[in-house]
Amino acid sequence: MPMTVEEYNIGQLYMIARHSCEQSNGEEGVEVIENAPYTDPVHGRGQFTEKRVHLSGKLPVWIRSYIPRFIYLTEKAWNYYPYTETEYTCSVIPRFSVKIRTRYQNNNGTSDNCLSMEEEELKQRVVDHVDILTDPVDEKHYKKDEDLSLFKSEKTGRGPLREGWREAAEIIMCSYKLVDVSFQVFGLQTRVEDFVHRAIRNVLLLGHRQAFAWIDEWYGMTLEGVRQYESGMQEKTNEKIRLAQQNASEDGTDTSPSSEKSKEEDEEVEEENKEQGKPGQSKSAPKKRGSLTSQGSSEVGKTSPTTPQRTGYLSSWFKWS
């Protein structure tokens, strides 16, 4: 990132609050359950947040066919800036979990093990460098005013970014993330874990591009000021989610997965076939699996199984496994 760790402390809070609100639409989005100060005996004073990430139509067809239509992930985050810990779980898929450890440093990605990984973790680690300039974002998320090859900050004079900017920038920081995805379901583990790694990478690529593209909006704000902005945006986002759920309930919307595929779903299936290299389709090049910015791990963790809320392949598997 073309900023300092101290600056990003403000930029990150602004970006997450605004990004969450913009990405919340209809039955999808991020609902904030709790956001309060927290003190840890090891890491000291910080901030704890709990959110519900409503997914609905954001999941591919092959996942939607196994789960309820209205599903959300629970995100719990402990922010001891410049170090954070984040966990994702899902009540209807007890064998699924994502754990992310993050540390921010004022360098261009040269630290080899700033998250103090154990030797076994290092053996499994896959390093993935994410460049906010050259890595492509999904076409539906592209905005000209967020194109970092065109953007120039009026307040700081930074930008536009050019290829090789990470080596040339005088002001630069790196976000190191260790991402551990676990989905212990026979037959689906690798496919789901790879999908989640790609999804998280794409979300953070877009978010970090926006953090710089929006720098003139948050640069100069105090921590108290950005916390007030965050609180206001969270109320706005929660209201959007509540209204959508209320409207769906009043309309008597069927919450069970539909057996009929829409045109959009057919297109998703066709795209998925291409990725899987099925007959008659071209197989896409394999994508690297691992962390989001500089570090990653494929270590599998363990979660305690509970009774699922829906019958079907996954719930049957939970019962006898």
XYZ file of C-alpha atoms in Angstrom:
321
model
C 0.000 0.000 0.000
C 1.386 3.496 -0.848
C 0.932 4.773 2.710
C 2.329 4.218 6.188
C 1.075 1.725 8.773
C 0.032 4.674 10.934
C -2.053 6.152 8.090
C -3.619 2.824 7.248
C -4.928 2.514 10.803
C -7.489 5.160 9.804
C -7.823 4.105 6.168
C -8.618 0.502 7.049
C -11.519 1.420 9.357
C -12.934 3.838 6.783
C -12.557 1.360 3.922
C -14.179 -1.559 5.760
C -17.168 0.514 6.893
C -17.803 2.048 3.461
C -17.021 -1.128 1.525
C -19.404 -3.180 3.701
C -22.211 -0.686 3.162
C -21.674 -0.507 -0.608
C -21.566 -4.299 -0.938
C -24.728 -4.754 1.151
C -27.643 -5.018 -1.244
C -30.978 -6.730 -0.748
C -30.510 -9.991 1.140
C -26.715 -9.843 0.917
C -24.305 -7.807 2.972
C -22.548 -7.360 6.295
C -24.571 -6.881 9.492
C -22.682 -5.629 12.582
C -23.740 -7.401 15.792
C -21.151 -5.997 18.212
C -18.333 -3.450 18.053
C -16.696 -2.632 21.385
C -13.308 -2.115 23.091
C -11.574 -5.300 24.201
C -8.518 -6.061 26.326
C -6.399 -9.178 25.805
C -3.867 -10.366 28.420
C -1.253 -10.919 25.693
C -1.970 -8.296 23.029
C -3.318 -5.543 25.285
C -6.077 -3.080 24.386
C -7.948 -3.512 21.132
C -11.365 -3.651 19.487
C -13.678 -6.637 19.142
C -16.272 -6.860 16.374
C -18.815 -9.530 15.519
C -20.564 -9.460 12.161
C -22.894 -11.575 10.085
C -21.856 -11.853 6.456
C -25.071 -12.640 4.546
C -24.204 -14.582 1.404
C -27.397 -15.621 -0.453
C -26.711 -15.336 -4.194
C -22.973 -14.690 -3.845
C -22.249 -18.419 -3.695
C -21.778 -20.553 -6.829
C -24.505 -22.995 -7.808
C -22.614 -26.124 -6.744
C -22.453 -24.793 -3.166
C -25.998 -23.388 -3.086
C -27.420 -26.815 -3.935
C -26.215 -28.166 -0.562
C -27.227 -25.357 1.811
C -30.225 -23.187 2.796
C -30.942 -20.190 0.617
C -30.523 -17.666 3.414
C -27.146 -18.374 4.969
C -24.595 -16.229 6.725
C -21.102 -16.520 8.120
C -20.237 -15.268 11.597
C -17.133 -13.089 11.586
C -15.333 -12.410 14.859
C -12.357 -10.052 14.761
C -9.907 -8.865 17.391
C -8.038 -5.742 16.304
C -4.828 -5.004 18.224
C -3.445 -2.801 15.484
C -0.989 -3.350 13.833
C -1.867 -6.992 14.581
C -5.337 -8.551 14.089
C -7.025 -11.946 14.312
C -10.215 -12.892 12.428
C -12.331 -16.041 12.482
C -15.238 -17.117 10.253
C -17.674 -19.916 11.084
C -21.044 -21.086 9.744
C -23.768 -22.527 11.969
C -25.181 -24.850 9.289
C -21.754 -26.114 8.187
C -19.972 -26.972 11.462
C -16.886 -28.458 9.772
C -16.103 -25.164 8.016
C -13.800 -22.475 9.457
C -11.478 -19.717 8.308
C -8.782 -18.200 10.513
C -6.747 -15.160 9.460
C -3.832 -13.562 11.260
C -2.638 -10.184 9.994
C 0.305 -7.914 10.705
C 1.077 -4.569 9.079
C 4.651 -3.361 8.562
C 6.314 -0.373 6.895
C 8.058 -2.282 4.081
C 7.273 -3.633 0.612
C 6.790 -7.280 1.544
C 10.358 -8.180 2.460
C 9.587 -9.749 5.870
C 9.826 -13.524 5.665
C 7.993 -14.562 8.839
C 6.597 -11.527 10.652
C 3.676 -13.611 11.968
C 6.042 -15.982 13.811
C 4.830 -19.150 12.114
C 5.918 -22.522 13.427
C 8.195 -24.759 11.348
C 5.317 -27.060 10.337
C 3.276 -24.070 9.167
C 6.186 -22.768 7.123
C 6.482 -26.130 5.343
C 2.843 -25.905 4.220
C 2.824 -22.207 3.443
C 2.132 -20.976 -0.078
C 3.249 -17.367 -0.602
C 1.011 -15.225 -2.798
C 1.948 -11.610 -3.537
C -1.060 -9.432 -4.291
C -0.453 -6.207 -6.232
C -3.243 -3.609 -5.950
C -2.174 -2.139 -9.305
C -1.567 -5.064 -11.651
C -3.853 -7.809 -10.286
C -7.189 -7.701 -12.160
C -10.463 -7.138 -10.309
C -13.802 -8.568 -11.379
C -15.241 -6.534 -14.256
C -18.465 -5.856 -12.333
C -16.441 -4.161 -9.566
C -14.282 -2.016 -11.840
C -14.696 1.744 -11.467
C -12.635 4.299 -13.356
C -12.185 6.493 -10.259
C -10.749 3.438 -8.429
C -8.302 2.572 -11.227
C -4.955 3.106 -9.499
C -3.154 3.553 -12.822
C -5.251 6.724 -13.244
C -5.912 7.876 -9.670
C -3.916 10.737 -8.124
C -4.524 11.890 -4.555
C -5.130 15.623 -4.221
C -4.325 15.672 -0.504
C -1.110 13.598 -0.571
C 0.049 13.908 -4.199
C 0.490 10.123 -4.359
C -0.356 8.254 -7.552
C -0.992 7.349 -10.246
C 0.766 4.034 -9.628
C 3.020 2.611 -12.320
C 4.324 -0.921 -12.822
C 7.198 -1.499 -10.430
C 5.786 0.968 -7.906
C 6.485 -1.371 -4.988
C 10.225 -1.067 -5.582
C 10.171 2.665 -6.337
C 7.755 4.047 -3.711
C 9.286 6.062 -0.876
C 6.180 5.602 1.297
C 4.971 2.011 1.415
C 3.546 -0.593 3.781
C 2.572 -4.248 3.487
C -0.323 -6.231 4.905
C 0.858 -9.765 5.755
C -1.938 -12.322 6.099
C -1.823 -15.956 7.153
C -5.038 -17.599 5.926
C -6.065 -21.044 7.184
C -9.184 -22.505 5.522
C -10.680 -25.794 6.731
C -13.680 -27.680 5.323
C -13.579 -31.292 6.480
C -16.249 -32.837 4.285
C -15.271 -35.850 2.209
C -15.486 -35.209 -1.521
C -15.797 -31.429 -1.248
C -12.864 -30.393 0.944
C -10.341 -29.336 -1.704
C -12.896 -27.706 -3.952
C -14.462 -25.616 -1.180
C -11.148 -24.640 0.414
C -9.752 -23.476 -2.944
C -12.936 -21.516 -3.640
C -12.767 -19.766 -0.250
C -9.100 -18.851 -0.713
C -9.899 -17.267 -4.075
C -12.954 -15.468 -2.723
C -11.095 -13.957 0.236
C -8.225 -12.894 -1.995
C -10.614 -11.147 -4.393
C -12.421 -9.333 -1.571
C -9.205 -8.023 -0.061
C -7.739 -7.055 -3.419
C -10.787 -4.872 -4.076
C -10.853 -3.512 -0.528
C -7.191 -2.513 -0.514
C -7.496 -0.846 -3.926
C -10.384 1.170 -2.513
C -8.457 2.081 0.643
C -5.967 3.986 -1.522
C -8.509 5.271 -4.069
C -10.522 6.753 -1.166
C -7.507 8.263 0.627
C -8.694 11.833 0.097
C -11.909 10.936 1.934
C -10.211 9.673 5.099
C -6.762 11.281 5.112
C -6.465 13.614 8.097
C -9.303 12.023 10.081
C -8.666 11.246 13.739
C -9.290 7.817 15.257
C -12.297 9.251 17.092
C -13.615 10.751 13.857
C -13.297 7.541 11.858
C -14.941 5.561 14.686
C -17.932 7.924 14.481
C -18.053 7.445 10.708
C -17.804 3.677 11.210
C -20.712 3.702 13.679
C -22.915 5.684 11.297
C -22.159 3.413 8.340
C -22.804 0.316 10.428
C -26.266 1.593 11.374
C -26.988 2.344 7.714
C -25.771 -1.100 6.621
C -27.742 -2.927 9.313
C -30.893 -1.049 8.309
C -30.465 -2.134 4.678
C -30.181 -5.771 5.772
C -33.173 -5.553 8.141
C -35.419 -3.979 5.508
C -34.473 -6.605 2.936
C -35.210 -9.448 5.354
C -38.493 -7.842 6.412
C -39.599 -7.413 2.790
C -38.691 -11.025 2.001
C -40.721 -12.207 4.991
C -43.753 -10.083 4.076
C -43.620 -11.286 0.480
C -43.652 -14.888 1.691
C -40.424 -15.644 -0.145
C -39.593 -19.335 -0.217
C -36.385 -19.874 1.737
C -35.703 -23.370 0.458
C -33.260 -23.916 -2.427
C -35.072 -23.981 -5.752
C -34.710 -27.001 -8.012
C -34.998 -24.818 -11.098
C -31.901 -23.030 -12.316
C -32.154 -19.497 -13.668
C -30.222 -18.252 -16.660
C -27.647 -16.800 -14.275
C -27.230 -20.173 -12.562
C -26.819 -21.914 -15.919
C -24.032 -19.510 -16.761
C -22.383 -20.227 -13.401
C -22.569 -23.963 -14.031
C -21.029 -23.513 -17.469
C -18.210 -21.440 -15.990
C -17.680 -24.013 -13.243
C -17.431 -26.772 -15.848
C -14.712 -24.821 -17.576
C -12.742 -24.518 -14.343
C -13.110 -28.227 -13.658
C -12.056 -29.158 -17.199
C -15.130 -31.261 -17.984
C -15.524 -32.799 -21.477
C -16.216 -30.247 -24.171
C -14.817 -27.411 -22.054
C -11.394 -25.826 -21.904
C -9.705 -26.104 -18.542
C -8.488 -22.869 -17.000
C -4.940 -22.543 -15.751
C -4.523 -23.619 -12.124
C -4.661 -20.787 -9.633
C -2.311 -20.437 -6.710
C -3.831 -21.258 -3.360
C -2.676 -19.519 -0.227
C -2.598 -16.177 1.505
C -3.922 -12.847 0.445
C -0.943 -10.558 0.451
C 2.330 -12.148 1.379
C 1.840 -15.316 3.381
C -0.540 -18.265 3.344
C -1.113 -21.689 4.833
C -3.123 -24.742 3.899
C -3.025 -26.187 7.411
C -6.293 -27.911 8.283
C -7.859 -27.090 11.649
C -10.615 -28.888 13.555
C -14.106 -27.796 14.567
C -16.747 -29.525 16.663
C -19.615 -30.968 14.580
C -23.191 -30.067 15.458
C -26.540 -31.135 14.062
C -27.185 -29.382 10.733
C -30.419 -27.544 9.969
C -31.162 -29.093 6.589
C -31.382 -32.567 5.151
C -29.347 -33.522 2.116
C -25.870 -34.727 1.231
C -23.966 -32.542 3.704
C -26.310 -33.146 6.647
C -26.275 -36.899 6.019
C -22.496 -36.819 5.976
C -22.422 -34.928 9.305
C -24.678 -37.538 10.913
C -22.527 -40.567 10.184
C -19.068 -39.031 10.162
